Coordinates of C-alpha atoms in Angstrom, one line a residue:
Chain A
M213 CA 6.5 -18.2 -2.7
S214 CA 4.0 -19.9 -5.1
A215 CA 1.7 -17.8 -7.4
F216 CA -2.0 -17.7 -6.7
R217 CA -4.0 -16.6 -9.7
M218 CA -7.3 -14.7 -9.4
P219 CA -10.0 -15.0 -12.0
G220 CA -10.4 -12.0 -14.3
L221 CA -6.8 -10.8 -14.1
P222 CA -4.4 -10.6 -17.1
E223 CA -1.7 -13.2 -17.8
R224 CA 0.9 -10.6 -18.4
V225 CA 1.4 -6.9 -17.4
T226 CA 3.6 -4.3 -19.1
I227 CA 5.4 -2.3 -16.5
Y228 CA 6.0 1.3 -17.8
E229 CA 9.1 2.3 -15.7
V230 CA 9.2 6.0 -15.0
G231 CA 12.1 6.1 -12.5
P232 CA 14.7 7.7 -14.7
R233 CA 12.3 10.5 -15.8
D234 CA 9.4 11.0 -13.4
G235 CA 11.5 9.7 -10.5
L236 CA 14.7 11.6 -11.0
Q237 CA 13.0 14.9 -11.9
N238 CA 11.3 14.9 -8.5
E239 CA 14.5 14.3 -6.5
K240 CA 16.6 17.1 -5.1
T241 CA 19.9 15.4 -6.1
I242 CA 21.0 16.0 -9.6
V243 CA 22.4 12.6 -10.8
P244 CA 25.4 12.7 -13.3
V245 CA 24.6 11.6 -16.8
A246 CA 26.8 8.5 -16.5
D247 CA 24.8 7.3 -13.5
K248 CA 21.5 7.9 -15.4
A249 CA 22.8 5.8 -18.3
A250 CA 23.9 3.1 -15.9
F251 CA 20.5 3.2 -14.1
I252 CA 18.6 2.8 -17.4
A253 CA 20.9 0.0 -18.6
R254 CA 20.4 -1.8 -15.2
L255 CA 16.6 -1.4 -15.4
A256 CA 16.6 -2.9 -18.9
A257 CA 18.9 -5.7 -17.7
A258 CA 16.5 -6.4 -14.8
G259 CA 13.8 -7.1 -17.5
L260 CA 11.9 -3.9 -17.8
R261 CA 10.8 -3.5 -21.4
T262 CA 9.7 0.1 -21.3
V263 CA 11.9 2.7 -19.5
E264 CA 11.0 6.3 -19.8
A265 CA 14.4 7.8 -20.2
T266 CA 14.3 11.6 -19.9
S267 CA 12.4 14.8 -20.8
F268 CA 12.7 17.7 -23.2
V269 CA 10.9 20.1 -20.8
H270 CA 13.0 23.3 -20.5
P271 CA 15.9 22.9 -18.0
K272 CA 14.6 26.0 -16.2
W273 CA 11.7 23.9 -15.0
V274 CA 13.4 20.5 -14.7
P275 CA 17.1 21.1 -14.1
Q276 CA 17.5 17.5 -13.0
L277 CA 17.0 16.4 -16.6
A278 CA 18.9 19.2 -18.4
D279 CA 21.3 16.6 -19.8
A280 CA 18.6 14.9 -22.0
E281 CA 20.5 15.2 -25.3
E282 CA 23.7 14.0 -23.7
L283 CA 22.0 11.1 -22.0
L284 CA 20.3 10.0 -25.3
A285 CA 23.7 10.2 -27.0
V286 CA 25.5 8.0 -24.5
M287 CA 22.9 5.5 -23.2
E288 CA 22.9 2.0 -24.4
R289 CA 19.7 0.6 -26.0
A290 CA 18.8 -3.0 -25.4
E291 CA 17.0 -5.1 -28.0
G292 CA 13.3 -5.0 -27.6
V293 CA 13.2 -2.2 -25.0
R294 CA 11.3 1.1 -25.6
Y295 CA 12.8 4.3 -24.2
P296 CA 10.1 7.0 -24.4
V297 CA 11.0 10.6 -23.8
L298 CA 8.7 13.3 -22.5
V299 CA 8.0 16.1 -25.0
P300 CA 6.2 19.3 -23.9
N301 CA 5.7 21.0 -27.2
E302 CA 6.8 21.2 -30.9
R303 CA 10.3 22.5 -29.9
G304 CA 10.6 19.4 -27.7
L305 CA 9.5 17.2 -30.5
D306 CA 12.2 18.7 -32.8
R307 CA 14.8 17.9 -30.2
A308 CA 13.4 14.4 -29.8
L309 CA 13.5 13.8 -33.6
R310 CA 17.0 15.1 -33.8
A311 CA 18.0 12.7 -31.0
G312 CA 16.6 9.7 -32.8
V313 CA 13.8 9.1 -30.3
T314 CA 11.1 6.6 -31.4
H315 CA 8.6 6.8 -28.5
I316 CA 7.4 10.0 -26.9
A317 CA 5.0 11.1 -24.2
V318 CA 3.0 14.4 -23.9
F319 CA 1.4 15.5 -20.7
A320 CA -2.1 17.0 -20.3
S321 CA -4.2 17.9 -17.3
A322 CA -7.8 16.9 -16.5
T323 CA -8.2 20.1 -14.5
E324 CA -8.0 23.8 -15.4
S325 CA -6.1 24.6 -12.1
F326 CA -3.3 22.2 -12.8
A327 CA -3.2 23.0 -16.6
R328 CA -2.7 26.7 -15.6
R329 CA 0.0 25.9 -13.0
N330 CA 1.9 23.2 -14.8
L331 CA 1.4 24.3 -18.5
N332 CA 0.5 28.0 -18.1
R333 CA -2.5 27.3 -20.4
T334 CA -6.1 26.4 -20.2
V335 CA -7.0 22.7 -20.9
A336 CA -8.2 23.6 -24.3
E337 CA -5.1 25.6 -25.1
S338 CA -2.9 22.8 -24.0
L339 CA -4.8 20.3 -26.2
A340 CA -4.4 22.7 -29.1
M341 CA -0.7 22.9 -28.4
F342 CA -0.4 19.1 -28.5
A343 CA -2.4 18.7 -31.7
P344 CA 0.6 19.5 -34.1
V345 CA 3.0 17.6 -31.8
V346 CA 1.0 14.4 -32.0
T347 CA 0.3 14.8 -35.8
R348 CA 4.0 15.4 -36.6
A349 CA 5.1 12.6 -34.3
K350 CA 2.8 10.2 -36.0
E351 CA 3.9 11.4 -39.4
N352 CA 7.4 10.6 -38.3
G353 CA 6.4 7.1 -37.2
L354 CA 6.7 7.7 -33.5
W355 CA 4.6 6.0 -30.8
V356 CA 2.8 8.6 -28.6
R357 CA 1.6 8.3 -25.1
A358 CA -0.4 10.9 -23.4
Y359 CA -0.3 11.5 -19.6
V360 CA -3.4 12.9 -18.0
S361 CA -2.7 14.4 -14.6
M362 CA -5.2 14.9 -11.8
C363 CA -7.7 12.2 -13.0
F364 CA -9.2 11.7 -9.5
G365 CA -8.6 14.7 -7.3
D366 CA -6.9 18.1 -7.6
P367 CA -5.3 20.1 -4.7
W368 CA -7.2 23.2 -5.8
E369 CA -10.4 21.8 -7.2
G370 CA -11.0 18.8 -5.0
E371 CA -12.7 15.8 -6.6
V372 CA -12.4 15.7 -10.4
P373 CA -15.6 14.8 -12.2
I374 CA -15.3 11.6 -14.3
E375 CA -16.9 13.3 -17.3
Q376 CA -14.2 15.9 -17.2
V377 CA -11.5 13.3 -17.4
V378 CA -13.3 11.5 -20.2
S379 CA -13.6 14.7 -22.2
V380 CA -9.9 15.3 -22.1
A381 CA -9.1 11.6 -22.7
V382 CA -11.3 11.4 -25.8
R383 CA -9.8 14.6 -27.3
L384 CA -6.2 13.2 -26.7
M385 CA -7.1 9.9 -28.5
E386 CA -8.8 11.9 -31.3
L387 CA -5.4 13.6 -31.8
G388 CA -4.0 10.2 -32.5
C389 CA -2.3 9.2 -29.2
D390 CA -1.5 5.5 -28.9
E391 CA -1.8 5.1 -25.1
L392 CA -3.3 7.1 -22.3
S393 CA -1.9 7.1 -18.8
L394 CA -4.4 8.0 -16.1
G395 CA -2.6 9.8 -13.4
D396 CA -3.7 10.0 -9.7
T397 CA -1.2 12.8 -9.2
I398 CA -2.1 13.5 -5.6
G399 CA -2.9 9.9 -4.7
V400 CA -6.4 10.3 -3.3
G401 CA -8.3 7.8 -5.6
T402 CA -9.7 4.6 -4.3
P403 CA -10.6 1.3 -6.1
G404 CA -14.2 2.1 -6.8
H405 CA -13.3 5.4 -8.4
V406 CA -10.7 3.7 -10.5
T407 CA -13.3 1.2 -11.7
A408 CA -15.9 3.9 -12.4
L409 CA -13.4 6.0 -14.5
I410 CA -12.2 3.1 -16.5
G411 CA -15.8 2.0 -17.1
A412 CA -16.7 5.5 -18.3
L413 CA -13.7 5.6 -20.6
G414 CA -14.8 2.3 -22.1
E415 CA -18.3 3.6 -22.8
A416 CA -16.7 6.6 -24.5
G417 CA -14.8 4.2 -26.8
I418 CA -11.4 4.1 -25.1
G419 CA -10.9 0.4 -24.2
A420 CA -8.7 -0.7 -21.3
Q421 CA -6.1 -2.1 -23.7
R422 CA -5.2 1.5 -24.6
L423 CA -5.0 2.6 -21.0
A424 CA -2.2 2.7 -18.5
V425 CA -2.6 3.6 -14.8
H426 CA -0.2 5.9 -12.9
F427 CA -0.9 5.8 -9.2
H428 CA 0.8 7.6 -6.4
D429 CA 1.1 6.2 -3.0
T430 CA 0.5 9.4 -1.1
Y431 CA -2.5 7.9 0.8
G432 CA -1.3 4.3 0.5
Q433 CA -3.9 3.4 -2.1
A434 CA -1.6 2.7 -5.2
L435 CA -1.5 -1.0 -5.1
A436 CA -5.2 -1.6 -4.2
N437 CA -6.1 0.8 -7.1
T438 CA -3.8 -1.2 -9.4
L439 CA -5.6 -4.4 -8.5
A440 CA -8.9 -2.7 -9.3
A441 CA -7.5 -1.5 -12.7
L442 CA -6.2 -5.0 -13.6
R443 CA -9.7 -6.3 -12.9
C444 CA -11.0 -3.8 -15.5
G445 CA -8.7 -5.2 -18.1
V446 CA -5.8 -2.7 -17.9
T447 CA -2.5 -4.3 -18.6
T448 CA 0.0 -1.4 -18.5
V449 CA 1.0 0.0 -15.1
D450 CA 3.4 2.9 -14.4
S451 CA 5.8 2.6 -11.5
S452 CA 9.1 3.9 -10.4
A453 CA 12.1 1.7 -9.4
G454 CA 12.6 1.9 -5.7
G455 CA 9.7 4.4 -5.5
I456 CA 11.9 7.3 -6.3
G457 CA 10.3 10.6 -7.1
G458 CA 9.1 11.6 -3.7
C459 CA 9.9 10.2 -0.3
P460 CA 6.7 9.4 1.5
Y461 CA 8.2 11.1 4.6
A462 CA 8.8 14.4 2.9
E463 CA 6.3 17.2 2.6
S464 CA 6.9 17.3 -1.2
A465 CA 6.1 13.7 -1.5
T466 CA 4.7 12.7 -4.9
G467 CA 4.9 9.1 -3.8
N468 CA 5.3 7.1 -7.0
L469 CA 4.3 3.5 -6.7
A470 CA 7.5 1.5 -6.3
T471 CA 8.1 -1.0 -9.1
E472 CA 9.3 -3.6 -6.7
D473 CA 6.0 -3.4 -4.6
L474 CA 4.1 -3.7 -7.9
V475 CA 6.2 -6.7 -9.0
W476 CA 5.7 -8.5 -5.7
M477 CA 2.0 -8.3 -6.1
L478 CA 2.0 -9.3 -9.8
H479 CA 4.3 -12.2 -9.4
G480 CA 2.3 -13.4 -6.3
L481 CA -0.8 -13.3 -8.6
G482 CA 1.0 -15.4 -11.2
I483 CA 1.1 -12.4 -13.6
Q484 CA 4.2 -12.3 -15.8
T485 CA 6.3 -9.1 -16.0
G486 CA 9.6 -10.4 -17.2
V487 CA 11.3 -8.6 -14.2
D488 CA 14.0 -10.1 -12.1
L489 CA 13.0 -8.7 -8.7
P490 CA 16.4 -9.1 -6.9
A491 CA 18.2 -7.5 -9.8
L492 CA 15.7 -4.6 -9.8
A493 CA 15.9 -4.1 -6.0
A494 CA 19.8 -4.1 -6.2
T495 CA 19.5 -1.4 -8.9
S496 CA 17.2 0.7 -6.7
R497 CA 19.5 0.3 -3.7
W498 CA 22.4 1.4 -5.9
M499 CA 20.4 4.5 -7.0
A500 CA 19.4 5.2 -3.4
T501 CA 23.1 5.5 -2.4
R502 CA 23.5 8.1 -5.2
L503 CA 20.4 10.0 -4.0
G504 CA 21.6 9.8 -0.4
R505 CA 18.5 8.4 1.2
P506 CA 17.0 4.9 1.6
S507 CA 14.5 3.7 -1.0
P508 CA 10.9 4.2 0.1
S509 CA 9.9 0.9 -1.5
R510 CA 8.7 -1.5 1.1
V511 CA 9.9 -4.5 -0.9
V512 CA 13.4 -3.0 -1.3
Q513 CA 13.5 -2.4 2.5
A514 CA 12.2 -5.9 3.2
L515 CA 14.2 -8.0 0.8
P516 CA 17.6 -9.3 1.9
V517 CA 20.5 -7.3 0.4
E518 CA 22.2 -9.3 -2.3
E519 CA 25.9 -9.8 -2.1
E520 CA 26.5 -8.8 -5.7
Q521 CA 25.4 -5.3 -6.6
Chain B
M59 CA -14.3 13.2 -2.1
S60 CA -17.4 11.2 -3.1
A61 CA -17.7 7.5 -2.5
F62 CA -17.6 5.1 -5.4
R63 CA -19.0 1.7 -4.5
M64 CA -17.8 -1.6 -6.1
P65 CA -20.1 -4.6 -6.5
G66 CA -19.6 -7.5 -4.1
L67 CA -18.2 -5.4 -1.2
P68 CA -19.9 -5.1 2.2
E69 CA -21.9 -2.1 3.2
R70 CA -20.1 -1.9 6.5
V71 CA -16.7 -3.1 7.9
T72 CA -15.8 -3.6 11.6
I73 CA -12.3 -2.2 12.2
Y74 CA -10.6 -4.2 15.0
E75 CA -8.1 -1.6 16.3
V76 CA -4.9 -3.2 17.6
G77 CA -2.8 -0.1 18.2
P78 CA -2.9 0.0 22.0
R79 CA -1.8 -3.7 22.2
D80 CA -0.1 -5.0 19.1
G81 CA 1.1 -1.5 18.2
L82 CA 2.5 -0.4 21.5
Q83 CA 4.0 -3.9 22.4
N84 CA 6.2 -3.6 19.3
E85 CA 7.4 0.0 20.0
K86 CA 10.7 0.6 21.9
T87 CA 9.2 3.4 24.0
I88 CA 7.2 2.4 27.0
V89 CA 4.2 4.6 27.2
P90 CA 2.9 5.6 30.6
V91 CA -0.4 4.1 31.7
A92 CA -2.2 7.5 31.7
D93 CA -1.2 8.0 28.0
K94 CA -2.4 4.5 27.2
A95 CA -5.8 5.2 28.8
A96 CA -6.0 8.5 26.9
F97 CA -5.1 6.8 23.6
I98 CA -7.8 4.2 24.1
A99 CA -10.4 6.8 25.0
R100 CA -9.5 8.9 22.0
L101 CA -9.7 5.9 19.7
A102 CA -13.2 5.2 21.0
A103 CA -14.1 8.8 20.7
A104 CA -12.9 8.7 17.0
G105 CA -15.6 6.0 16.4
L106 CA -13.7 2.8 16.7
R107 CA -16.0 0.2 18.3
T108 CA -13.4 -2.5 19.0
V109 CA -10.1 -1.5 20.6
E110 CA -7.8 -4.3 21.8
A111 CA -6.6 -2.7 25.1
T112 CA -3.6 -4.7 26.4
S113 CA -2.2 -8.1 27.1
F114 CA -1.7 -10.5 30.0
V115 CA 1.5 -12.0 28.4
H116 CA 4.2 -12.1 31.1
P117 CA 6.0 -8.7 31.5
K118 CA 9.3 -10.5 31.0
W119 CA 8.3 -11.0 27.3
V120 CA 6.3 -7.8 26.8
P121 CA 7.5 -5.1 29.2
Q122 CA 5.6 -2.5 27.2
L123 CA 2.3 -3.8 28.5
A124 CA 3.4 -4.7 32.1
D125 CA 0.8 -2.3 33.4
A126 CA -2.2 -4.3 32.1
E127 CA -4.1 -4.5 35.4
E128 CA -3.5 -0.9 36.2
L129 CA -4.6 0.2 32.7
L130 CA -7.8 -1.9 33.0
A131 CA -8.5 -0.3 36.4
V132 CA -8.2 3.3 35.2
M133 CA -9.3 3.3 31.6
E134 CA -12.8 4.7 30.7
R135 CA -15.1 2.4 28.8
A136 CA -17.4 3.9 26.2
E137 CA -20.9 2.6 25.6
G138 CA -21.0 0.0 22.8
V139 CA -17.2 -0.4 22.6
R140 CA -15.4 -3.7 23.0
Y141 CA -12.0 -3.8 24.7
P142 CA -10.5 -7.2 24.1
V143 CA -7.4 -8.3 26.0
L144 CA -4.8 -10.8 24.9
V145 CA -4.6 -13.9 27.1
P146 CA -1.8 -16.4 26.6
N147 CA -2.8 -19.2 29.0
E148 CA -5.0 -20.1 32.0
R149 CA -3.1 -17.8 34.3
G150 CA -3.7 -14.9 31.9
L151 CA -7.4 -15.9 31.8
D152 CA -7.6 -15.7 35.6
R153 CA -6.1 -12.2 35.6
A154 CA -8.6 -11.2 32.8
L155 CA -11.5 -12.5 34.8
R156 CA -10.4 -10.7 38.0
A157 CA -10.0 -7.5 35.9
G158 CA -13.6 -7.8 34.6
V159 CA -12.6 -8.3 31.0
T160 CA -15.5 -9.5 28.7
H161 CA -13.6 -10.1 25.5
I162 CA -10.3 -12.0 25.1
A163 CA -8.0 -13.1 22.4
V164 CA -5.7 -16.1 22.3
F165 CA -2.8 -16.4 19.8
A166 CA -1.8 -19.5 17.9
S167 CA 0.6 -20.2 15.1
A168 CA 0.1 -21.9 11.7
T169 CA 3.7 -23.1 11.7
E170 CA 5.8 -25.2 14.0
S171 CA 8.8 -22.9 13.8
F172 CA 6.9 -19.9 15.1
A173 CA 4.9 -21.9 17.7
R174 CA 8.3 -23.0 19.0
R175 CA 9.8 -19.6 19.1
N176 CA 6.8 -17.6 20.2
L177 CA 5.0 -20.1 22.5
N178 CA 7.8 -22.6 23.2
R179 CA 5.5 -25.4 22.2
T180 CA 4.5 -27.4 19.2
V181 CA 1.3 -26.3 17.4
A182 CA -0.5 -29.3 18.9
E183 CA 0.7 -28.5 22.4
S184 CA -0.3 -24.9 22.1
L185 CA -3.8 -25.9 20.9
A186 CA -4.0 -28.2 23.9
M187 CA -3.0 -25.3 26.2
F188 CA -5.8 -23.1 24.7
A189 CA -8.5 -25.7 25.1
P190 CA -9.2 -25.1 28.8
V191 CA -8.7 -21.3 28.3
V192 CA -11.4 -21.2 25.7
T193 CA -13.7 -23.6 27.5
R194 CA -13.5 -21.6 30.8
A195 CA -13.8 -18.3 28.9
K196 CA -17.0 -19.4 27.3
E197 CA -18.3 -20.8 30.6
N198 CA -17.8 -17.3 32.0
G199 CA -19.6 -15.7 29.1
L200 CA -16.6 -14.2 27.4
W201 CA -16.2 -13.5 23.7
V202 CA -13.1 -15.2 22.3
R203 CA -11.0 -14.3 19.3
A204 CA -8.1 -16.5 18.1
Y205 CA -5.2 -15.0 16.2
V206 CA -3.4 -17.3 13.8
S207 CA 0.1 -16.1 13.0
M208 CA 2.1 -16.9 9.9
C209 CA -0.9 -17.8 7.7
F210 CA 0.9 -17.0 4.4
G211 CA 4.7 -17.2 4.9
D212 CA 7.1 -17.9 7.7
P213 CA 10.6 -16.6 8.0
W214 CA 12.0 -20.1 8.7
E215 CA 9.6 -22.3 6.7
G216 CA 8.9 -20.1 3.7
E217 CA 5.4 -20.5 2.2
V218 CA 2.8 -21.9 4.5
P219 CA 0.6 -24.6 2.9
I220 CA -3.1 -23.6 3.0
E221 CA -4.2 -26.9 4.4
Q222 CA -1.9 -26.4 7.4
V223 CA -3.6 -23.1 8.2
V224 CA -7.0 -24.7 7.7
S225 CA -6.1 -27.4 10.1
V226 CA -5.2 -25.0 12.9
A227 CA -8.2 -22.8 12.1
V228 CA -10.6 -25.7 12.3
R229 CA -9.2 -26.9 15.6
L230 CA -9.5 -23.4 17.1
M231 CA -13.1 -23.1 16.0
E232 CA -13.8 -26.5 17.4
L233 CA -12.5 -25.3 20.8
G234 CA -15.3 -22.7 20.7
C235 CA -13.6 -19.5 19.5
D236 CA -16.0 -16.9 18.1
E237 CA -13.7 -15.2 15.6
L238 CA -10.5 -16.1 13.8
S239 CA -8.0 -13.5 12.8
L240 CA -5.7 -14.6 9.9
G241 CA -2.3 -13.0 10.3
D242 CA 0.2 -12.3 7.6
T243 CA 2.8 -11.8 10.2
I244 CA 5.7 -11.2 7.8
G245 CA 3.6 -9.4 5.1
V246 CA 4.4 -11.6 2.1
G247 CA 0.9 -12.6 1.0
T248 CA -0.7 -11.4 -2.2
P249 CA -4.4 -11.0 -3.1
G250 CA -4.7 -14.4 -4.9
H251 CA -3.3 -16.2 -1.9
V252 CA -5.7 -14.4 0.4
T253 CA -8.6 -15.4 -1.8
A254 CA -7.5 -19.0 -1.9
L255 CA -7.1 -19.3 1.9
I256 CA -10.5 -17.7 2.6
G257 CA -12.0 -20.0 0.0
A258 CA -10.4 -23.1 1.6
L259 CA -11.6 -22.1 5.1
G260 CA -15.1 -21.7 3.7
E261 CA -15.0 -25.2 2.3
A262 CA -13.9 -26.4 5.7
G263 CA -16.9 -24.8 7.3
I264 CA -15.5 -21.5 8.5
G265 CA -17.4 -18.8 6.8
A266 CA -16.1 -15.3 6.1
Q267 CA -18.4 -13.8 8.6
R268 CA -16.3 -15.5 11.4
L269 CA -13.0 -14.3 10.0
A270 CA -10.9 -11.3 10.4
V271 CA -7.8 -10.4 8.4
H272 CA -4.6 -9.0 9.9
F273 CA -2.2 -7.8 7.3
H274 CA 1.2 -6.3 7.7
D275 CA 2.5 -3.8 5.2
T276 CA 6.1 -5.1 5.1
Y277 CA 5.9 -5.7 1.4
G278 CA 3.3 -3.0 0.7
Q279 CA 0.6 -5.5 0.1
A280 CA -1.8 -4.9 3.1
L281 CA -4.4 -2.8 1.4
A282 CA -4.6 -4.8 -1.8
N283 CA -4.9 -7.9 0.3
T284 CA -7.7 -6.3 2.3
L285 CA -9.6 -5.5 -0.9
A286 CA -9.3 -9.1 -1.9
A287 CA -10.6 -10.3 1.5
L288 CA -13.5 -7.9 1.4
R289 CA -14.5 -9.4 -2.0
C290 CA -14.5 -12.8 -0.3
G291 CA -17.1 -11.5 2.3
V292 CA -14.8 -10.7 5.2
T293 CA -16.2 -7.8 7.2
T294 CA -13.7 -7.5 10.1
V295 CA -10.2 -6.0 9.4
D296 CA -7.4 -5.5 11.9
S297 CA -5.3 -2.4 11.8
S298 CA -3.2 -0.1 14.0
A299 CA -3.9 3.6 14.5
G300 CA -1.1 5.5 12.8
G301 CA 0.5 2.2 11.7
I302 CA 2.3 1.9 15.0
G303 CA 4.0 -1.3 15.9
G304 CA 6.9 -1.2 13.6
C305 CA 8.3 1.6 11.5
P306 CA 8.6 0.5 7.9
Y307 CA 12.1 2.1 7.9
A308 CA 13.4 0.0 10.8
E309 CA 14.9 -3.4 10.5
S310 CA 12.5 -4.7 13.1
A311 CA 9.5 -3.6 11.1
T312 CA 6.3 -5.5 11.7
G313 CA 4.5 -2.9 9.6
N314 CA 0.9 -3.1 10.8
L315 CA -1.6 -1.8 8.3
A316 CA -2.4 1.8 9.4
T317 CA -6.1 2.3 10.4
E318 CA -6.1 5.7 8.6
D319 CA -5.0 4.1 5.3
L320 CA -7.6 1.5 5.7
V321 CA -10.3 4.0 6.5
W322 CA -9.4 6.1 3.4
M323 CA -10.0 3.2 1.1
L324 CA -13.1 2.0 2.9
H325 CA -14.8 5.4 2.9
G326 CA -13.7 6.0 -0.7
L327 CA -15.5 2.7 -1.5
G328 CA -18.6 3.9 0.4
I329 CA -18.2 1.4 3.1
Q330 CA -19.2 2.5 6.5
T331 CA -16.8 2.3 9.5
G332 CA -18.2 4.8 11.9
V333 CA -14.7 6.4 12.1
D334 CA -14.0 10.1 12.1
L335 CA -10.8 10.2 10.1
P336 CA -9.5 13.6 11.1
A337 CA -10.0 12.8 14.8
L338 CA -8.3 9.5 14.3
A339 CA -5.3 11.0 12.5
A340 CA -5.0 13.7 15.3
T341 CA -4.9 10.9 17.8
S342 CA -2.2 9.1 15.9
R343 CA -0.2 12.3 15.6
W344 CA -0.5 12.8 19.3
M345 CA 0.7 9.3 20.0
A346 CA 3.6 9.7 17.5
T347 CA 4.9 12.6 19.6
R348 CA 4.9 10.3 22.6
L349 CA 6.7 7.6 20.7
G350 CA 9.2 10.2 19.4
R351 CA 8.9 9.4 15.7
P352 CA 6.5 10.3 12.8
S353 CA 3.6 8.1 12.2
P354 CA 4.3 5.6 9.3
S355 CA 0.7 6.0 8.1
R356 CA 0.7 7.5 4.6
V357 CA -2.7 9.2 5.3
V358 CA -1.6 10.7 8.6
Q359 CA 1.4 12.2 6.7
A360 CA -0.7 13.4 3.9
L361 CA -3.7 14.9 5.7
P362 CA -3.4 18.5 6.8
V363 CA -2.7 18.8 10.5
E364 CA -5.8 19.9 12.4
E365 CA -5.6 22.9 14.6
E366 CA -7.2 21.2 17.5
Q367 CA -5.4 18.2 18.8

């Protein structure tokens, strides 16, 4: 298929691949470390230049990623590829530094309810906890991303006011974060809401070039929301290879946007990603066999199966 | 959730509900006529103002809708609701007129391959066949829609040139059709392609107010494409309650855009549809039990189940 460009969209988009971390941590199956390393290597070989590798959250909370140190010790690193690691606190940062990690991510919440449930802290307490993490990370020359969860709706609080998200975002950038990923954790946002939030962040001094968007497909809105974000100048989009991290048919669905569905749209729009789509889909099919269920990605289901996997 | 409007989008969208016809004709289960009538009545009660009811295609080809006459005899008709019926040829038109139908749809193809396989004719022959159908329908005061299949890609021919679609579209409008529905039958289109096609049709004298869009979610692009079409001034969108007409997990997926997923986006954008979303989702859940499989609509899966069904 030819590409058909639309005015006002970027020439190139950076896909921030979250499958090995956000994907696998939300799957029931615990994948062996060798398969995780192979997954990450295949994603890089398929052209992804940012692959979030694992997490230093305590194994009590995320047993799926309890092998973080081991994975970081064995995984190959391709030239020009970033492998960020999630870091929840100073102890996690110590582990990341010992493991030679160069890119980290911290995770905040836009709402008190989710901060309490996910971090067992108020929003203010969690930001105070991140302050020394970000300061020390920057002193050590690390690149720091901040996730903000529940930027559109929250299961306990309903709609999240834009000014509340802006307030948390501004504070995170003041701490020294390099990039901010706006999470629609429950997937309820729509394109006008996305546009309004990115506009408000811009007015608060956080330009679209420092933003990423992280949409969930729980209500089917992820790709339409991505299109709206691209029109606002956002050029970094989070997605999960094969859509892993929550089957849309399961009650526990988190519904990560599938990288393949995103790439289909971007390439159709003539936007460069560097991704080899058949190689990526083959990787997701391979991981699906390890997870014991079909990939929820529409593109993975629709594309013909390649002979060589 | 509040609505967040975006500039350049319409105030109101007409949803052209295709579930009872395009949906049910692509399901394995043959639904009894009483359930079809109840389905249509519930869709109208949920606020849909256009509900394509059935088809006069020969039962040999579409056994699921072999009860068209019986359905039209027993179904209730709500005030202000249109119930178009698909009509393949003059014989179908005769049956429609005898049944008191006031709105019909004919279906053409933008490609020779699909015209041959679906209509057993060349594109030119099929247009010649429609000419007397449309002429007689208009003489009898009927409203006539024309579907054009394979407007973006074709499984045998690959990408479909825009000028080829424009040529078929212009001819159908010259025959006297009132509305043209642009079908992405295999779901491969992307937002820039949609924008380019609608622009080319406009240059050929077919304005967006006479167009509808009919997207399939086979590659997950349907809602992003809809957003692009709305920006071009299109105000009629085809969709299928609960996404019936092809499970995305089945090989035979046609993947109709789910009306609920569409309504979620439109209402989030502050665009009026007249649809009561919980009532619609309850209707789709009810139909899903009759079809023996869960609704593929993301919104139907995500919304809490209402007590009263």
